[in-house]
Amino acid sequence: MTLPVQVGPATITINRDDRVVICQADGRIEADGDEGFFARDTRFISGYGLWINGRTPVLLNSSPVQFFSARFEFTNGVSIDEAGSIEPHSIAIRLDRSLGGGVHEDLDIVNYGRRAVRLTIEIAIESDFADIFDVKRHAIVRRGDLNSRWFRSRRELRTAYNNRDFHRELVVRVERADSPPQFANGRLVFVATIPAKGAWHTCVKWLPITSSGRRPTTLECNAVADAPVDIGAARLPRVSIDTPNETVRHAWAQAARDMEALRLEDPTFERGVFIPAGGVPWFMTLFGRDALIVSMQGITGYPEFAAGALRRLAGLQATEDDPERDMEPGKIPHEVRHGELAQLGILPYTPYYGTHDATSLYVIVLSYLYQWRGDKSILARYLPNVEAGMAWLDRYGDIDHDGFQEYRTRSSHGHYNQGWKDAWDAIPEADGSVAGVPLALCELQGYAYDAKLRLAAIYDVLDRPEDAERLRHEANALYERFNDAFWWESEGTYYLGLNGKKRPIQTVASNAGHCLSNGIARAGRAGCPPIAGRRHVVGLGNPDTLLGARRLQPVQLSHGHRLASRQRDDCGRVPALRVRG
């Protein structure tokens, strides 16, 4: 069976906090694509180009250096100056980009030729201040007013965007230039005479000004190869593993680096608390489900994730009812956005609450963190939040009061699907059609079951035996209902869910695997091959169908997204490993 995989053009992506730069391999940013410099869901730079004496330099090599930095090496092709032809490949051009609160560019040019050369260096920067959702759908809409001014004495190009209460500004500042900058025809222009064996340098800073109105700080010159700790980025605690398997060691180290790259910085949090973003590049913001699942999976090595997720999400837990945001009291949010469409109310992401499983996961993660740390003060701090979440499960999570957890959006811009597979067509019937709402997915029942048992255990610690017994009774009743209604005997797995007509969705899917982790799968059924994943397509997109099934989802890989290149289906084993903190 062939899976259609489309790989886009080669790009370089660097990021830090909610800032992302996506560019071509030669550093260019194409104005008509989905590249650019993004901060807080707004594209501050939509076009970038570099010219030397009217020609683009010849790219030799380029690569990210750290997650927040990249280097581009060029030379000259055929070119001339006032003295005649310049020897090809006699000029070395290095462009370094490092990302802090803004972007710091170091442009260094060295003349290895036998005579002095006169160079006109031009940098073009365009700004459209497009919302990230417009960029993703390749439909840029100018809703506000845009203007630019060049301040010669300050060596600054300031571009401002205003639309009602939404204000953003980009300041492009030239520093440490070996020749004075000019601004003409939409370009920064430097004229430099570089002697034989001589060098020329400038720094150019991209400073995005968001709702705070403050100018961000950038890194210093030559920070491209610095370690994260050297640039002020808090590092994850050092947790190593002992294993003779070198592949596993490298995978662990890379995973730790990737998690550092996904850290959202919050000035109100101490350095040891981490909040992970959803993913690079389009999801560099807080997602409830993603943050909580990372917290569960990383609890043994990095409980800081759980502490950060619980703390941040507690402040965003719903206290009111707002249908347009799929918001109900006690619900944990799905996604927070800060761009124009969200701030002006065109999209409901301030935050948006269209996820079902995040509320159950919040309860579960509190239990995980307590089990790891044994600190009863954590339970006291977040007990009101988990009790509000459990009240939401009982009152709103079961839409039709049939004893199962379901979802259905109430928003005109809401997500049709609100489980961990939230694409609009992610839950197919056997014939490939989209299942109707309200949808009761199998994993939602498992998460609710696990949440009830874990809150019961918390009540045991807090000496509330009656509440603990009540929740255990509710969990056991859900366990029996689920195993009676969801078990698909002929396939040896659980139905994907129940559709809006309460009929089983006869699609074998990896969702059933969640029922193993949350414990709702009945003993004796966990070893059935479909649940164990032996027949599943693993590693691309939503791994939701069996080999030979009627429906497979095409996958397009975007900038900076990474997939596992190899999966094992031979029940292979690796040597035992030990985790050391």
Coordinates of C-alpha atoms in Angstrom, one line a residue, residues 10-465:
A10 CA 13.5 23.2 1.8
T11 CA 13.3 25.8 4.5
I12 CA 15.1 26.7 7.7
T13 CA 13.1 27.3 10.9
I14 CA 14.4 28.7 14.2
N15 CA 12.3 29.6 17.2
R16 CA 12.3 30.8 20.8
D17 CA 9.3 31.3 23.0
D18 CA 6.5 32.3 20.7
R19 CA 8.9 33.8 18.1
V20 CA 9.5 31.9 14.9
V21 CA 11.5 32.6 11.7
I22 CA 10.8 30.5 8.6
C23 CA 13.0 31.3 5.6
Q24 CA 14.4 29.8 2.4
A25 CA 17.8 27.9 2.6
D26 CA 19.5 31.2 1.4
G27 CA 17.8 33.3 4.1
R28 CA 15.2 34.8 1.7
I29 CA 11.6 35.2 2.9
E30 CA 9.1 35.0 0.0
A31 CA 6.3 37.5 0.4
D32 CA 3.7 35.3 -1.3
G33 CA 4.4 32.2 0.8
D34 CA 3.9 31.1 4.4
E35 CA 7.4 32.1 5.5
G36 CA 8.3 35.0 7.7
F37 CA 9.1 36.3 11.2
F38 CA 6.2 35.6 13.5
A39 CA 5.6 36.8 17.1
R40 CA 2.5 36.2 19.1
D41 CA 0.6 35.0 16.1
T42 CA 1.4 38.0 13.8
R43 CA 3.8 37.9 10.9
F44 CA 6.0 40.9 11.4
I45 CA 8.3 40.3 8.4
S46 CA 6.7 38.8 5.2
G47 CA 9.6 39.5 2.8
Y48 CA 13.4 39.6 3.0
G49 CA 16.1 39.8 0.4
L50 CA 19.9 40.5 0.3
W51 CA 21.8 41.9 -2.8
I52 CA 25.5 42.6 -3.3
N53 CA 26.1 45.0 -6.2
G54 CA 22.6 44.2 -7.6
R55 CA 23.0 40.4 -7.5
T56 CA 21.9 37.8 -5.0
P57 CA 25.0 36.2 -3.4
V58 CA 25.7 32.5 -4.2
L59 CA 24.7 30.2 -1.4
L60 CA 27.4 27.8 -0.2
N61 CA 25.7 26.2 2.8
S62 CA 23.2 27.0 5.5
S63 CA 21.8 25.3 8.6
P64 CA 20.3 25.9 12.0
V65 CA 23.0 26.0 14.7
Q66 CA 20.8 26.0 17.8
F67 CA 17.0 25.9 17.9
F68 CA 17.2 29.7 18.1
S69 CA 19.9 30.4 15.6
A70 CA 21.0 29.8 12.0
R71 CA 24.0 30.5 9.8
F72 CA 24.1 31.2 6.0
E73 CA 27.4 31.2 4.1
F74 CA 27.7 32.8 0.7
T75 CA 30.2 34.0 -1.9
N76 CA 30.0 36.3 -4.9
G77 CA 29.3 35.2 -8.4
V78 CA 30.0 37.3 -11.5
S79 CA 29.9 41.0 -10.5
I80 CA 31.5 44.3 -11.1
D81 CA 32.3 47.6 -9.4
E82 CA 33.7 50.9 -10.6
A83 CA 37.2 49.3 -11.1
G84 CA 35.9 46.5 -13.3
S85 CA 35.2 42.8 -12.7
I86 CA 35.3 41.4 -9.2
E87 CA 37.0 38.0 -9.1
P88 CA 34.3 35.3 -8.6
H89 CA 34.3 33.5 -5.2
S90 CA 36.8 36.1 -3.8
I91 CA 34.3 37.5 -1.3
A92 CA 33.0 35.6 1.7
I93 CA 29.6 36.6 3.0
R94 CA 28.2 35.3 6.3
L95 CA 24.8 36.0 7.6
D96 CA 24.0 34.9 11.2
R97 CA 20.5 35.1 12.7
S98 CA 19.8 34.5 16.4
L99 CA 16.4 34.8 18.0
G100 CA 15.6 36.3 21.4
G101 CA 12.8 38.7 22.0
G102 CA 13.6 39.8 18.5
V103 CA 16.0 38.8 15.7
H104 CA 19.7 39.8 15.7
E105 CA 21.4 39.6 12.3
D106 CA 25.1 39.7 12.0
L107 CA 26.3 40.4 8.4
D108 CA 30.0 39.9 7.8
I109 CA 31.8 40.4 4.5
V110 CA 35.5 39.5 3.9
N111 CA 37.4 40.5 0.8
Y112 CA 39.9 37.7 -0.1
G113 CA 40.7 39.3 -3.4
R114 CA 43.8 41.1 -4.5
R115 CA 42.3 44.6 -4.7
A116 CA 39.9 46.7 -2.9
V117 CA 36.2 46.3 -3.9
R118 CA 33.4 48.8 -3.7
L119 CA 30.1 47.1 -2.7
T120 CA 26.5 48.3 -2.5
I121 CA 24.8 46.1 0.0
E122 CA 21.0 46.1 0.0
I123 CA 18.6 44.5 2.4
A124 CA 14.9 44.6 1.6
I125 CA 12.4 44.0 4.4
E126 CA 8.6 43.8 3.9
S127 CA 5.9 43.7 6.6
D128 CA 2.3 42.7 6.2
F129 CA 1.3 42.0 9.8
A130 CA -0.8 39.1 8.7
D131 CA -2.6 37.0 11.2
I132 CA -1.1 33.5 11.4
F133 CA -4.4 31.9 10.4
D134 CA -4.5 34.0 7.2
V135 CA -0.9 32.9 6.5
K136 CA -1.7 29.2 7.0
R137 CA -4.6 29.4 4.6
H138 CA -2.7 31.5 2.0
A139 CA -5.3 34.2 2.0
I140 CA -3.9 37.5 3.3
V141 CA -6.4 40.1 4.1
R142 CA -5.4 43.7 4.9
R143 CA -7.9 44.9 7.6
G144 CA -6.1 47.9 9.0
D145 CA -3.7 50.7 8.2
L146 CA 0.0 50.3 7.5
N147 CA 2.7 53.0 7.4
S148 CA 6.5 53.1 7.5
R149 CA 9.0 55.8 8.4
W150 CA 12.8 56.0 8.3
F151 CA 14.5 57.8 11.1
R152 CA 18.0 58.6 9.8
S153 CA 19.5 59.8 13.1
R154 CA 18.4 56.7 14.9
R155 CA 19.1 54.3 12.0
E156 CA 15.6 52.9 12.4
L157 CA 12.9 51.8 10.0
R158 CA 9.6 51.8 11.9
T159 CA 6.5 50.1 10.4
A160 CA 3.2 50.3 12.2
Y161 CA -0.1 48.5 11.8
N162 CA -3.3 49.6 13.3
N163 CA -6.8 48.1 13.2
R164 CA -9.2 49.4 15.9
D165 CA -7.8 48.1 19.2
F166 CA -5.1 46.0 17.5
H167 CA -1.7 47.7 17.3
R168 CA 1.6 46.2 16.2
E169 CA 4.9 47.7 15.2
L170 CA 8.2 46.5 13.7
V171 CA 11.4 48.4 14.4
V172 CA 14.3 47.5 12.1
R173 CA 17.4 49.0 13.7
V174 CA 20.9 49.2 12.3
E175 CA 23.8 48.9 14.8
R176 CA 27.6 48.7 14.6
A177 CA 27.6 49.3 10.9
D178 CA 31.0 49.9 9.3
S179 CA 29.4 52.3 6.9
P180 CA 26.3 54.5 7.4
P181 CA 22.9 53.1 6.3
Q182 CA 20.6 54.8 3.9
F183 CA 17.0 53.9 3.1
A184 CA 15.8 54.1 -0.5
N185 CA 13.3 52.3 -2.7
G186 CA 12.2 50.2 0.2
R187 CA 15.7 48.9 1.0
L188 CA 18.4 49.5 3.6
V189 CA 21.5 50.4 1.6
F190 CA 25.1 50.4 2.7
V191 CA 28.0 51.5 0.4
A192 CA 31.3 49.9 1.6
T193 CA 34.8 50.0 0.2
I194 CA 36.6 46.9 1.5
P195 CA 40.4 46.7 1.0
A196 CA 42.1 43.5 0.0
K197 CA 42.0 41.1 3.0
G198 CA 39.7 43.5 4.7
A199 CA 36.3 43.0 6.4
W200 CA 33.0 44.8 6.8
H201 CA 30.3 44.2 9.5
T202 CA 26.9 45.4 10.5
C203 CA 24.2 44.3 12.9
V204 CA 20.5 44.6 12.0
K205 CA 17.9 44.0 14.6
W206 CA 14.2 43.1 14.1
L207 CA 12.2 44.3 17.1
P208 CA 8.5 43.3 17.2
I209 CA 6.4 45.5 19.4
T210 CA 3.2 43.7 20.5
S211 CA 0.4 44.6 22.9
S212 CA 2.8 45.4 25.8
G213 CA 4.2 48.3 23.7
R214 CA 7.7 47.5 25.0
R215 CA 10.7 47.0 22.8
P216 CA 12.1 43.5 23.2
T217 CA 15.7 42.7 23.9
T218 CA 17.8 40.8 21.4
L219 CA 20.9 38.7 21.8
E220 CA 24.4 40.1 21.4
C221 CA 26.6 39.8 18.4
N222 CA 28.0 36.3 17.6
A223 CA 25.4 34.5 19.8
V224 CA 24.6 32.0 17.0
A225 CA 26.5 29.1 18.6
D226 CA 25.9 29.9 22.2
A227 CA 24.3 27.3 24.5
P228 CA 20.7 28.0 25.6
V229 CA 21.8 28.7 29.2
D230 CA 24.3 31.3 27.9
I231 CA 21.6 33.3 26.3
G232 CA 19.3 33.4 29.4
A233 CA 17.0 30.5 28.4
A234 CA 16.3 28.2 31.3
R235 CA 17.5 24.7 30.8
L236 CA 15.6 21.5 31.6
P237 CA 17.1 19.7 34.6
R238 CA 19.8 17.3 33.6
V239 CA 18.2 13.8 33.5
S240 CA 20.3 11.2 31.8
I241 CA 19.7 7.5 30.9
D242 CA 22.0 4.5 31.2
T243 CA 21.7 2.2 28.2
P244 CA 24.1 0.4 25.9
N245 CA 21.9 1.4 23.0
E246 CA 23.4 4.4 21.4
T247 CA 20.4 5.2 19.3
V248 CA 18.2 5.4 22.4
R249 CA 20.8 7.7 24.1
H250 CA 20.8 10.1 21.1
A251 CA 17.0 10.0 20.9
W252 CA 16.7 11.0 24.5
A253 CA 19.2 13.8 24.2
Q254 CA 17.5 15.2 21.1
A255 CA 14.1 14.9 22.8
A256 CA 15.4 17.0 25.7
R257 CA 16.8 19.6 23.3
D258 CA 13.5 19.7 21.4
M259 CA 11.5 20.2 24.6
E260 CA 13.8 23.1 25.6
A261 CA 13.0 24.6 22.2
L262 CA 9.3 24.3 22.8
R263 CA 9.4 26.1 26.1
L264 CA 7.0 29.1 26.4
E265 CA 8.6 31.8 28.5
D266 CA 6.4 33.4 31.2
P267 CA 7.9 36.2 33.2
T268 CA 5.6 35.5 36.2
F269 CA 7.0 31.9 36.5
E270 CA 10.2 31.0 38.2
R271 CA 12.9 29.5 35.9
G272 CA 12.3 26.0 37.0
V273 CA 8.7 25.9 35.7
F274 CA 8.2 25.0 32.1
I275 CA 5.1 25.4 29.8
P276 CA 5.5 23.5 26.5
A277 CA 4.1 25.0 23.3
G278 CA 2.0 22.9 20.9
G279 CA 4.7 22.7 18.2
V280 CA 6.8 24.5 15.7
P281 CA 6.0 26.5 13.7
W282 CA 2.2 27.1 13.7
F283 CA 1.4 26.1 17.3
M284 CA 3.9 28.2 19.4
T285 CA 1.2 28.9 22.0
L286 CA -0.5 27.1 24.9
F287 CA -2.6 24.1 24.0
G288 CA -4.4 22.5 26.9
R289 CA -4.3 18.9 25.7
D290 CA -0.8 19.1 24.3
A291 CA 0.7 20.6 27.5
L292 CA -1.0 18.0 29.7
I293 CA -0.1 15.0 27.6
V294 CA 3.5 16.1 27.6
S295 CA 3.3 16.5 31.4
M296 CA 2.1 12.9 31.7
Q297 CA 4.6 11.5 29.4
G298 CA 7.5 13.4 30.9
I299 CA 6.6 13.1 34.6
T300 CA 9.4 10.7 35.6
G301 CA 12.1 13.0 34.2
Y302 CA 10.6 16.5 34.1
P303 CA 7.8 17.1 36.6
E304 CA 8.4 20.8 35.8
F305 CA 6.1 20.4 32.8
A306 CA 3.2 19.3 35.0
A307 CA 3.8 22.1 37.4
G308 CA 3.8 24.7 34.6
A309 CA 0.8 23.3 32.8
L310 CA -1.4 23.0 36.0
R311 CA -0.5 26.5 37.0
R312 CA -1.1 28.2 33.7
L313 CA -4.3 26.3 32.8
A314 CA -5.8 27.0 36.2
G315 CA -5.8 30.7 35.5
L316 CA -7.6 30.0 32.2
Q317 CA -10.2 27.5 33.4
A318 CA -13.7 28.6 32.4
T319 CA -16.0 30.2 34.9
E320 CA -18.7 31.3 32.5
D321 CA -20.8 30.0 29.6
D322 CA -19.9 31.4 26.1
P323 CA -21.2 29.3 23.2
E324 CA -19.1 31.0 20.6
R325 CA -15.9 29.9 22.4
D326 CA -17.3 26.5 23.4
M327 CA -16.8 27.7 26.9
E328 CA -18.6 26.2 29.9
P329 CA -17.8 26.5 33.7
G330 CA -15.0 24.2 34.7
K331 CA -13.7 23.4 31.3
I332 CA -10.0 23.5 30.5
P333 CA -9.1 25.5 27.4
H334 CA -7.9 24.1 24.1
E335 CA -6.0 27.0 22.6
V336 CA -4.9 30.5 23.3
R337 CA -4.1 33.0 20.5
H338 CA -2.9 36.6 20.5
G339 CA -3.2 37.7 16.8
E340 CA -5.5 40.2 15.1
L341 CA -8.3 37.7 14.4
A342 CA -8.5 36.6 18.0
Q343 CA -8.1 40.0 19.6
L344 CA -10.8 41.6 17.5
G345 CA -13.2 38.6 18.1
I346 CA -13.2 37.4 14.5
L347 CA -12.0 34.0 15.8
P348 CA -12.9 32.8 19.3
Y349 CA -9.4 32.0 20.5
T350 CA -9.1 34.2 23.7
P351 CA -9.0 31.4 24.7
Y352 CA -11.0 28.7 22.8
Y353 CA -12.4 25.8 24.8
G354 CA -13.2 23.3 22.0
T355 CA -11.5 20.2 23.5
H356 CA -13.1 17.6 25.6
D357 CA -10.2 15.5 26.9
A358 CA -8.2 18.4 28.4
T359 CA -10.5 18.7 31.4
S360 CA -10.1 15.0 32.3
L361 CA -6.4 15.2 31.6
Y362 CA -6.1 18.1 34.1
V363 CA -7.3 15.9 36.9
I364 CA -5.1 13.1 35.8
V365 CA -1.9 15.3 35.7
L366 CA -2.5 16.6 39.2
S367 CA -2.5 13.0 40.4
Y368 CA 0.7 12.3 38.5
L369 CA 2.4 15.3 40.0
Y370 CA 1.4 14.4 43.5
Q371 CA 2.5 10.8 43.1
W372 CA 5.9 12.1 41.9
R373 CA 6.5 14.8 44.5
G374 CA 4.4 13.7 47.4
D375 CA 3.6 17.3 48.3
K376 CA 0.0 17.6 49.8
S377 CA 0.1 21.4 49.3
I378 CA -0.1 20.8 45.5
L379 CA -3.5 19.0 46.1
A380 CA -4.8 21.8 48.3
R381 CA -3.7 24.4 45.7
Y382 CA -5.4 22.8 42.7
L383 CA -8.3 20.9 44.4
P384 CA -10.9 23.7 43.4
N385 CA -9.8 23.4 39.8
V386 CA -10.0 19.6 39.6
E387 CA -13.4 19.7 41.4
A388 CA -14.7 22.3 38.9
G389 CA -13.4 20.1 36.1
M390 CA -15.1 17.0 37.4
A391 CA -18.3 19.0 37.7
W392 CA -18.0 19.9 34.1
L393 CA -17.6 16.3 33.1
D394 CA -20.8 15.3 35.0
R395 CA -22.9 18.3 33.9
Y396 CA -21.6 19.3 30.4
G397 CA -19.4 16.5 29.2
D398 CA -22.3 14.0 28.9
I399 CA -24.4 16.0 26.5
D400 CA -27.4 13.7 26.3
H401 CA -27.1 12.2 29.8
D402 CA -26.6 8.6 28.6
G403 CA -23.6 7.9 30.8
F404 CA -21.0 8.6 28.1
Q405 CA -18.8 11.6 27.4
E406 CA -19.6 13.4 24.1
Y407 CA -18.7 16.6 22.3
R408 CA -20.5 18.9 19.8
T409 CA -19.4 22.4 19.0
R410 CA -21.7 25.3 19.7
S411 CA -19.5 27.9 18.0
S412 CA -19.8 29.2 14.4
H413 CA -16.0 28.9 14.2
G414 CA -15.6 25.8 16.5
H415 CA -13.8 22.5 15.9
Y416 CA -16.1 19.8 14.6
N417 CA -14.0 17.2 16.3
Q418 CA -12.8 17.9 19.8
G419 CA -10.8 14.7 20.7
W420 CA -7.0 14.3 20.2
K421 CA -7.7 13.9 16.5
D422 CA -9.4 17.2 15.8
A423 CA -9.3 17.5 12.0
W424 CA -12.8 17.9 10.7
D425 CA -12.7 14.5 8.9
A426 CA -10.7 12.6 11.6
I427 CA -13.5 10.4 12.8
P428 CA -14.8 8.4 9.7
E429 CA -17.5 5.8 9.5
A430 CA -16.8 2.4 7.9
D431 CA -17.8 3.8 4.4
G432 CA -15.4 6.8 4.8
S433 CA -18.1 9.4 5.6
V434 CA -17.7 11.7 8.5
A435 CA -19.4 10.5 11.7
G436 CA -22.2 12.7 13.0
V437 CA -22.2 14.5 16.3
P438 CA -22.5 14.4 19.2
L439 CA -19.6 12.0 19.2
A440 CA -18.7 9.7 22.1
L441 CA -15.1 8.6 21.4
C442 CA -13.7 5.6 23.1
E443 CA -10.7 7.4 24.6
L444 CA -12.9 10.1 26.2
Q445 CA -14.6 7.4 28.3
G446 CA -11.2 6.1 29.4
Y447 CA -9.9 9.5 30.4
A448 CA -13.1 10.2 32.4
Y449 CA -12.8 6.8 34.1
D450 CA -9.1 7.5 35.0
A451 CA -9.9 11.0 36.2
K452 CA -12.6 9.8 38.6
L453 CA -10.4 7.1 40.1
R454 CA -7.5 9.5 40.5
L455 CA -9.7 12.2 42.1
A456 CA -11.0 9.4 44.4
A457 CA -7.4 8.7 45.4
I458 CA -6.8 12.4 46.1
Y459 CA -9.9 12.4 48.4
D460 CA -8.3 9.5 50.2
V461 CA -5.2 11.5 50.9
L462 CA -7.4 14.5 52.0
D463 CA -9.4 12.2 54.3
R464 CA -12.7 12.5 52.4
P465 CA -13.8 8.9 52.3

